[in-house]
Coordinates of C-alpha atoms in Angstrom, one line a residue:
Chain F
M1 CA 0.1 0.0 0.1
R2 CA 1.3 3.5 -0.6
E3 CA 2.2 5.9 2.0
A4 CA -0.3 8.7 3.0
V5 CA 1.5 12.2 3.0
D6 CA 1.6 11.9 6.9
D7 CA 3.7 8.6 6.8
H8 CA 6.6 10.1 5.0
W9 CA 9.9 11.1 7.0
Y10 CA 10.8 14.8 7.1
P11 CA 13.8 17.0 8.3
V12 CA 12.9 19.2 11.1
G13 CA 16.2 20.3 12.6
L14 CA 20.1 20.0 12.6
L15 CA 21.2 17.5 15.2
S16 CA 24.1 20.0 15.9
G17 CA 21.6 22.7 16.4
L18 CA 19.1 21.4 19.0
E19 CA 19.8 23.3 22.1
D20 CA 16.6 24.9 22.8
T21 CA 13.3 23.4 22.0
R22 CA 12.2 24.9 18.8
K23 CA 8.4 25.4 17.6
T24 CA 8.0 24.8 14.0
L25 CA 5.3 23.6 11.6
L26 CA 5.4 20.4 9.6
L27 CA 2.4 20.0 7.2
G28 CA 0.7 22.9 8.7
R29 CA 0.6 21.6 12.0
E30 CA 2.6 22.8 15.1
I31 CA 5.3 20.5 16.5
A32 CA 8.0 21.1 19.0
V33 CA 11.6 19.9 18.4
G34 CA 14.5 19.9 20.8
R35 CA 16.8 17.7 23.0
N36 CA 16.4 16.9 26.9
G37 CA 18.4 14.4 29.2
A38 CA 16.7 11.6 27.5
G39 CA 17.8 12.8 23.9
V40 CA 16.1 14.2 21.0
F41 CA 12.4 14.6 20.6
V42 CA 9.8 15.7 18.5
R43 CA 6.3 16.3 20.0
D44 CA 2.9 17.3 18.3
A45 CA 0.6 20.0 19.6
A46 CA -1.0 17.7 21.8
G47 CA 2.3 16.6 23.4
R48 CA 2.3 13.2 21.6
A49 CA 5.8 11.9 20.9
L50 CA 6.6 11.5 17.3
P51 CA 8.8 8.9 15.9
T52 CA 12.5 10.1 15.0
V53 CA 15.4 9.2 13.1
A54 CA 18.8 10.8 13.4
R55 CA 20.7 10.6 9.9
F56 CA 22.6 12.9 7.7
G57 CA 23.1 15.2 10.4
H58 CA 19.6 16.1 10.7
L59 CA 16.7 14.9 12.9
W60 CA 13.7 13.4 10.9
T61 CA 10.4 12.9 12.0
S62 CA 7.0 11.8 10.7
P63 CA 3.2 12.7 11.9
G64 CA 1.9 9.6 10.8
Q65 CA 2.9 5.9 10.7
P66 CA 5.9 5.4 8.5
T67 CA 6.0 1.9 6.9
R68 CA 9.6 2.2 5.6
D69 CA 12.9 3.3 7.1
L70 CA 14.3 6.6 6.0
F71 CA 16.4 6.4 2.8
T72 CA 20.1 5.7 2.7
I73 CA 22.9 7.3 0.9
P74 CA 25.6 4.6 1.2
E75 CA 28.0 6.9 -0.9
A76 CA 27.9 9.6 1.9
D77 CA 29.3 6.9 4.4
T78 CA 32.7 6.2 2.6
P79 CA 35.4 7.7 5.0
G80 CA 37.2 10.8 4.3
R81 CA 34.2 13.0 3.3
Q82 CA 33.5 16.3 5.1
L83 CA 30.1 16.3 6.2
V84 CA 28.5 19.9 5.8
D85 CA 25.8 21.1 7.9
V86 CA 24.6 24.0 5.6
G87 CA 21.8 25.1 8.1
S88 CA 18.3 26.2 6.8
V89 CA 16.6 28.7 4.7
R90 CA 13.0 29.4 4.9
V91 CA 11.2 29.9 1.5
K92 CA 7.9 31.1 0.4
C93 CA 7.1 28.2 -2.0
S94 CA 5.9 24.7 -2.4
P95 CA 8.1 22.1 -1.1
L96 CA 7.7 20.5 -4.2
R97 CA 8.8 23.6 -6.1
A98 CA 11.9 23.6 -4.1
V99 CA 12.8 20.3 -4.9
E100 CA 11.8 20.7 -8.6
N101 CA 14.2 23.7 -8.8
F102 CA 17.2 21.7 -7.4
L103 CA 16.4 19.1 -10.3
D104 CA 16.8 21.6 -12.9
I105 CA 20.1 22.2 -14.7
A106 CA 19.0 24.5 -17.4
H107 CA 18.9 27.5 -15.3
F108 CA 22.3 27.5 -14.0
P109 CA 23.9 30.0 -16.4
F110 CA 21.3 32.4 -15.8
V111 CA 20.8 32.2 -12.0
H112 CA 24.3 30.9 -10.9
T113 CA 26.1 32.9 -13.5
D114 CA 30.1 32.2 -13.7
I115 CA 29.5 29.8 -10.8
L116 CA 27.4 26.6 -11.9
G117 CA 27.1 27.8 -15.6
A118 CA 27.9 30.6 -18.0
E119 CA 26.7 31.7 -21.2
P120 CA 27.2 30.8 -24.2
H121 CA 27.2 27.0 -22.4
T122 CA 23.7 26.7 -22.1
E123 CA 22.8 23.5 -23.7
V124 CA 21.6 20.8 -21.8
E125 CA 22.7 17.5 -23.6
R126 CA 20.2 14.5 -23.5
Y127 CA 20.3 12.5 -20.5
Q128 CA 18.7 9.5 -19.0
V129 CA 15.4 9.6 -16.7
D130 CA 13.9 6.6 -14.9
I131 CA 11.2 6.1 -12.4
R132 CA 12.9 3.1 -10.7
E133 CA 9.9 0.8 -9.6
E134 CA 11.9 -1.8 -7.3
V135 CA 12.9 1.2 -5.0
D136 CA 10.2 3.8 -5.6
E137 CA 12.5 6.6 -6.7
V138 CA 13.0 8.9 -9.5
W139 CA 16.7 8.9 -11.1
A140 CA 18.4 11.1 -13.8
T141 CA 21.7 9.9 -15.0
E142 CA 24.2 10.7 -17.4
V143 CA 23.6 14.4 -17.1
K144 CA 26.6 16.5 -18.4
F145 CA 27.0 20.4 -18.1
F146 CA 29.8 22.9 -18.4
Q147 CA 30.6 24.7 -15.2
P148 CA 32.9 27.6 -14.7
Q149 CA 33.1 26.7 -10.8
A150 CA 31.4 23.5 -10.1
A151 CA 32.5 23.3 -6.4
R152 CA 34.7 25.3 -3.8
S153 CA 37.4 22.9 -4.8
A154 CA 37.3 23.6 -8.4
E155 CA 39.7 25.5 -10.4
G156 CA 38.5 26.9 -13.7
G157 CA 35.8 25.3 -15.9
I158 CA 35.1 21.7 -16.2
K159 CA 32.4 19.6 -17.8
T160 CA 30.6 18.2 -14.7
E161 CA 28.7 14.9 -14.6
Y162 CA 25.8 14.5 -12.5
M163 CA 23.2 12.2 -11.2
Y164 CA 19.9 13.2 -9.6
R165 CA 17.9 10.9 -7.3
V166 CA 14.7 11.5 -5.5
P167 CA 14.5 9.1 -2.8
A168 CA 11.4 10.8 -1.1
P169 CA 8.8 13.5 -2.2
T170 CA 10.6 16.3 -0.6
C171 CA 14.3 15.3 -0.8
A172 CA 16.8 15.3 -3.6
V173 CA 20.1 13.9 -3.8
L174 CA 22.7 15.1 -6.4
Y175 CA 25.9 13.0 -7.2
K176 CA 28.3 15.2 -8.8
T177 CA 31.9 14.6 -10.4
C178 CA 34.3 15.3 -7.4
P179 CA 37.1 17.7 -8.7
P180 CA 40.0 16.4 -6.4
R181 CA 38.8 12.8 -6.6
P182 CA 37.9 11.6 -10.0
G183 CA 35.8 8.3 -9.9
E184 CA 34.1 9.4 -6.6
W185 CA 30.8 11.5 -6.4
D186 CA 30.3 14.5 -4.2
V187 CA 26.9 14.1 -2.5
I188 CA 25.0 17.2 -2.0
T189 CA 21.2 16.7 -1.1
L190 CA 18.2 19.1 -0.5
F191 CA 15.9 18.0 2.2
V192 CA 12.8 19.9 2.5
Q193 CA 10.5 20.3 5.6
P194 CA 7.1 21.4 4.3
L195 CA 5.8 24.0 6.7
T196 CA 2.7 24.6 4.6
E197 CA 1.7 23.8 1.2
E198 CA 3.4 27.1 0.3
W199 CA 6.0 27.7 2.7
C200 CA 9.0 25.6 3.5
E201 CA 12.3 25.4 5.4
V202 CA 15.0 24.2 3.2
W203 CA 17.9 22.1 4.8
P204 CA 20.9 21.4 2.3
W205 CA 23.5 18.9 3.6
M206 CA 26.7 17.8 2.0
A207 CA 29.2 14.9 2.0
L208 CA 32.1 16.2 0.0
Y209 CA 35.8 15.2 -0.6
D210 CA 37.5 18.6 -0.1
D211 CA 40.8 19.0 1.6
Q212 CA 41.1 22.6 0.9
S213 CA 38.2 24.4 2.0
T214 CA 37.3 25.3 5.6
M215 CA 33.9 24.2 6.6
A216 CA 32.9 27.8 6.8
E217 CA 33.7 28.1 3.0
M218 CA 31.8 25.1 2.0
V219 CA 28.9 26.3 3.9
S220 CA 29.1 29.7 2.6
F221 CA 29.3 28.4 -0.9
Q222 CA 26.2 26.3 -0.8
Q223 CA 24.3 29.1 0.9
M224 CA 25.4 31.5 -1.7
I225 CA 24.1 29.0 -4.3
F226 CA 20.6 28.4 -2.5
M227 CA 20.1 32.0 -2.1
Q228 CA 20.5 32.8 -5.7
D229 CA 17.4 30.5 -6.3
R230 CA 15.3 31.8 -3.4
S231 CA 13.8 34.8 -5.1
I232 CA 13.1 32.8 -8.2
L233 CA 11.3 30.3 -6.2
E234 CA 9.3 32.8 -4.4
N235 CA 7.9 34.3 -7.6
Q236 CA 6.8 31.3 -9.4
I237 CA 3.3 31.0 -10.6
P238 CA 1.1 29.0 -9.9
R239 CA 2.2 28.9 -6.4
K240 CA 1.7 24.9 -6.2
L241 CA 3.4 22.6 -8.2
P242 CA 1.0 21.6 -11.1
L243 CA 0.9 17.8 -11.8
D244 CA -1.0 17.6 -14.7
P245 CA -0.1 19.0 -18.0
G246 CA -1.7 22.4 -18.6
M247 CA 0.0 25.9 -19.8
E248 CA 3.5 24.8 -19.1
V249 CA 5.3 23.5 -22.1
P250 CA 8.3 21.3 -21.0
T251 CA 11.6 20.8 -23.0
Q252 CA 13.9 18.2 -23.5
A253 CA 16.0 19.7 -20.4
D254 CA 12.9 19.2 -18.0
M255 CA 12.8 15.5 -18.4
T256 CA 13.5 15.1 -14.7
S257 CA 10.7 17.5 -13.7
V258 CA 8.4 15.9 -15.8
A259 CA 9.3 12.4 -14.2
Y260 CA 9.1 14.0 -10.7
R261 CA 5.6 15.4 -11.4
R262 CA 4.3 12.1 -12.8
W263 CA 5.8 10.0 -9.9
L264 CA 4.3 12.4 -7.3
K265 CA 1.1 11.8 -9.1
R266 CA 1.4 8.2 -9.1
I267 CA 2.2 7.7 -5.4
G268 CA -0.5 10.1 -4.7
Y269 CA 1.7 12.8 -3.1
T270 CA -0.4 16.1 -3.6
Y271 CA 0.7 18.2 -0.5
G272 CA 2.0 21.4 -2.2
A273 CA 0.8 20.2 -5.6
Q274 CA -2.2 21.5 -7.8
L275 CA -4.0 18.8 -9.6
V276 CA -6.3 20.8 -11.9
A277 CA -4.3 21.9 -15.2
A278 CA -3.2 25.4 -14.7
Chain P
M1 CA 43.4 43.7 4.5
I2 CA 41.1 41.1 5.8
L3 CA 37.3 40.9 5.7
Y4 CA 35.6 38.3 8.1
D5 CA 32.9 37.8 6.1
Y6 CA 29.4 36.4 5.8
I7 CA 28.1 35.8 2.3
L8 CA 24.4 36.4 3.1
S9 CA 25.1 39.4 5.2
A10 CA 24.1 42.6 3.5
S11 CA 26.8 44.4 5.7
C12 CA 29.5 42.4 4.7
Y13 CA 28.6 42.8 1.2
Q14 CA 28.7 46.7 1.7
V15 CA 32.3 46.2 2.4
R16 CA 32.9 43.9 -0.5
L17 CA 31.4 46.1 -3.0
M18 CA 32.9 49.1 -1.9
A19 CA 36.3 47.5 -2.0
A20 CA 35.5 46.1 -5.4
L21 CA 34.4 49.5 -6.7
L22 CA 37.6 51.1 -5.3
G23 CA 39.7 48.4 -7.1
Q24 CA 41.2 47.5 -3.6
P25 CA 42.3 44.1 -3.0
L26 CA 40.7 42.4 0.0
T27 CA 41.0 39.1 1.6
T28 CA 37.7 37.5 2.7
R29 CA 37.5 34.9 5.5
A30 CA 34.3 32.9 5.6
V31 CA 32.8 32.9 8.8
N32 CA 30.2 30.2 9.6
F33 CA 27.6 32.7 10.9
H34 CA 24.7 30.4 10.1
P35 CA 24.2 27.7 11.2
A36 CA 27.4 27.5 13.5
K37 CA 27.3 30.8 14.9
E38 CA 30.9 31.2 14.6
H39 CA 30.9 34.9 14.7
K40 CA 30.2 34.2 18.7
S41 CA 33.2 31.7 18.8
P42 CA 36.0 32.6 21.3
E43 CA 38.4 33.4 18.5
M44 CA 36.1 35.8 16.9
L45 CA 35.0 37.6 20.2
K46 CA 38.7 38.1 20.9
L47 CA 38.9 39.9 17.6
N48 CA 35.4 41.7 17.9
P49 CA 34.0 41.4 21.6
K50 CA 30.3 42.6 20.1
G51 CA 30.1 39.3 18.3
T52 CA 29.0 40.9 15.2
L53 CA 30.1 40.9 11.4
P54 CA 31.6 42.5 9.2
V55 CA 35.1 42.6 10.9
L56 CA 37.9 44.5 9.0
Q57 CA 41.6 43.9 9.8
D58 CA 44.4 45.9 8.4
G59 CA 47.5 45.2 10.2
D60 CA 46.9 46.2 13.9
L61 CA 43.6 48.0 12.9
V62 CA 40.4 46.3 13.5
L63 CA 36.9 48.0 12.8
T64 CA 33.6 46.3 13.4
E65 CA 31.1 49.1 12.4
S66 CA 30.1 49.2 8.7
A67 CA 30.1 52.9 8.7
E68 CA 33.5 53.1 10.0
I69 CA 34.7 50.5 7.5
L70 CA 33.3 52.6 4.7
R71 CA 35.1 55.7 5.7
Y72 CA 38.5 53.9 6.2
L73 CA 38.2 52.3 2.7
T74 CA 37.6 55.7 1.0
R75 CA 40.0 57.5 3.2
D76 CA 42.0 58.6 0.2
T77 CA 39.4 58.9 -2.3
P78 CA 37.5 62.1 -1.8
D79 CA 35.2 61.7 -4.4
W80 CA 33.6 58.8 -2.6
R81 CA 32.7 61.2 0.3
G82 CA 29.9 63.8 0.6
Q83 CA 27.2 64.8 2.9
D84 CA 27.0 61.3 4.0
E85 CA 26.5 61.3 7.8
V86 CA 22.7 61.4 7.9
W87 CA 22.6 58.5 5.2
L88 CA 25.0 56.3 7.1
S89 CA 22.5 56.6 10.1
F90 CA 19.7 56.0 7.7
A91 CA 21.4 52.8 6.5
A92 CA 21.4 51.7 10.1
A93 CA 17.8 52.2 10.4
L94 CA 17.2 50.4 7.2
N95 CA 19.1 47.5 8.7
G96 CA 16.8 47.6 11.7
S97 CA 13.6 47.4 9.9
I98 CA 14.2 45.7 6.4
G99 CA 17.2 43.9 7.5
T100 CA 15.5 42.4 10.5
A101 CA 12.6 41.3 8.3
R102 CA 14.9 39.7 6.1
L103 CA 16.7 37.7 8.6
H104 CA 13.2 36.8 10.0
D105 CA 12.0 35.5 6.8
I106 CA 15.1 33.6 5.6
L107 CA 16.9 32.3 8.9
S108 CA 13.8 32.3 11.3
Y109 CA 15.0 35.4 13.4
D110 CA 12.6 36.5 16.3
A111 CA 11.0 39.6 15.1
D112 CA 7.7 41.5 15.3
I113 CA 7.4 40.9 11.4
D114 CA 4.5 43.0 10.8
A115 CA 6.1 46.0 12.8
V116 CA 9.4 45.9 11.1
R117 CA 7.8 45.5 7.7
R118 CA 5.9 48.7 8.5
A119 CA 8.8 50.6 9.3
G120 CA 10.6 49.4 6.6
V121 CA 7.9 50.8 4.2
Q122 CA 8.2 54.1 5.9
H123 CA 12.0 54.2 5.4
L124 CA 11.4 53.1 1.5
R125 CA 9.0 56.2 1.2
Q126 CA 11.5 58.5 2.6
L127 CA 14.2 57.2 0.4
E128 CA 12.1 57.2 -2.5
A129 CA 11.0 60.7 -1.7
H130 CA 14.4 62.1 -1.4
L131 CA 15.5 60.5 -4.8
V132 CA 12.6 62.1 -6.5
E133 CA 14.0 65.4 -5.1
Q134 CA 17.5 64.6 -6.4
R135 CA 16.1 63.5 -9.9
F136 CA 14.3 66.8 -10.2
D137 CA 17.6 68.5 -9.5
G138 CA 19.4 66.2 -12.2
M139 CA 21.0 64.0 -9.8
I140 CA 20.7 60.3 -9.6
F141 CA 22.6 59.4 -6.3
L142 CA 21.9 60.2 -2.8
T143 CA 24.0 63.1 -2.3
G144 CA 25.1 64.3 -5.8
H145 CA 25.9 63.4 -9.5
T146 CA 28.3 60.5 -8.4
P147 CA 28.1 57.7 -5.8
T148 CA 29.3 58.2 -2.5
I149 CA 29.5 55.9 0.9
A150 CA 26.1 57.2 1.4
D151 CA 24.8 55.0 -1.5
I152 CA 27.0 52.0 -0.7
A153 CA 25.6 51.9 2.8
C154 CA 22.0 52.1 1.7
F155 CA 22.1 49.9 -1.3
P156 CA 22.4 46.5 -0.1
T157 CA 19.7 46.4 2.5
T158 CA 17.2 48.3 0.1
A159 CA 17.8 45.9 -2.8
L160 CA 17.4 43.0 -0.6
A161 CA 13.9 44.1 0.8
P162 CA 11.9 41.5 -1.3
D163 CA 13.8 38.8 0.7
G164 CA 12.0 40.2 4.0
G165 CA 8.5 40.4 2.3
V166 CA 8.8 44.0 1.1
S167 CA 8.1 44.7 -2.3
L168 CA 10.2 47.3 -4.5
D169 CA 8.0 47.7 -7.2
V170 CA 6.2 50.7 -6.2
Y171 CA 9.5 52.9 -6.0
P172 CA 10.5 54.1 -9.3
S173 CA 13.1 56.4 -8.2
I174 CA 14.7 53.8 -6.1
R175 CA 14.7 51.3 -8.6
L176 CA 16.4 53.7 -11.1
W177 CA 19.1 54.4 -8.3
M178 CA 19.7 50.8 -7.9
R179 CA 20.1 50.4 -11.6
A180 CA 22.6 53.1 -11.4
I181 CA 24.6 51.6 -8.7
R182 CA 24.5 48.3 -10.5
S183 CA 25.9 49.9 -13.7
L184 CA 29.0 51.0 -11.7
P185 CA 32.3 49.8 -13.2
G186 CA 33.6 47.0 -10.9
F187 CA 30.3 46.2 -9.4
I188 CA 29.9 42.8 -8.0
E189 CA 26.5 40.8 -7.0
M190 CA 25.7 38.7 -3.9
P191 CA 23.1 36.2 -3.6
G192 CA 19.6 38.2 -4.0
I193 CA 21.3 41.2 -5.8
H194 CA 21.9 40.2 -9.6
R195 CA 24.1 41.8 -11.7
L196 CA 22.8 43.8 -14.7
H197 CA 22.3 41.8 -17.7
E198 CA 22.9 43.4 -21.0
L199 CA 19.6 44.5 -22.5
E200 CA 18.9 43.7 -26.0
A201 CA 18.1 46.4 -28.4
A202 CA 14.4 46.4 -29.2
P203 CA 13.1 44.4 -32.2

């Protein structure tokens, strides 16, 4: 049986930042997140303890009855990586729009100019997209793009290869060519906490091979990238992510987005989505 | 010169922008302001007991006030100085209103959000009214025909107003002024403040 919206796992805080009890929202309902003598906790408005998982530097919870464990990222466990708590940024947009934007490559030269992309290198070459039934995830592979400065540790422009993975409706994982270690993938994630259908708290997290940058530099790089997206996310219309084809005309470069929307519809994940054609 | 820097801080950007416009080399040291609160770390408190950013270090000199830093950077370039005192304190007021709304909306800082947005709108109206007067007198910048530290102090927080839920759509003179600043040779961007993309000729 498919999980209901409530039965998924959601990020609600950084494990390293849980000193005081924090009141926040999850799916429109108030929760309290914190740490006490007994460990970390999440409680709903009625004081009921919600299930928790500590993984990827974050605390995760579910207001429903999760039938599956939270996904794993085996690549992030390989030794020698810097695990980067990027912190959170709040955005007035649908949680699904935040994920969709993360999956898009075509905007790099225009929004992340001279960092993740640059004119005239704007072409997105053909890549592979699958909805992997056996794991119930969306994957895009063989994605290649020219980047002037792909990471803090990158000097000069390189053709970067990526894989994108959507392991849960409000989470996305990006695997990216690792400049100092060819053959390994850097792992960059976007974990989204849906505050409401049109407001979210975004928790990026990274597991990188980088011996040169300080932690503050890696955090700063990723916050810069995400904040370049924020104003665009807040101005997207319609506010909710349309799952049915309507006025928007997707192009070849939007294949991942098309698969993501199709998958959301298939699994019945409609929180932050719009079902009537725009 | 070393700037202890946070990429999302409007006040740190003021310093980066000023140095870039003057062509002065600046070494930036990233401080993990969010989420690690590194500006309150023992190391940073030793440098700046207030625990704030930006901090500019030039040899033995340590400056921790944005206005002071702007004055220091322009000490040998009188063109960048004008009747700027009143605008430097106005910049601080903007920071308290619009800047606070922005920190609330982005990083979940505590604030009476309606009150700071209302104060922000008041400030923007004052700024708009002044810039209108300047334009009537044929001037585009806050204190004259050319930019001074007054403009550089007020520009970042103003331009980032939409980050805190305050729209700039209704202020044509502010928008033109921002465009003039973004056109300056040496201009650099920050997240939320885009560079000027070249305008195509009308078809």
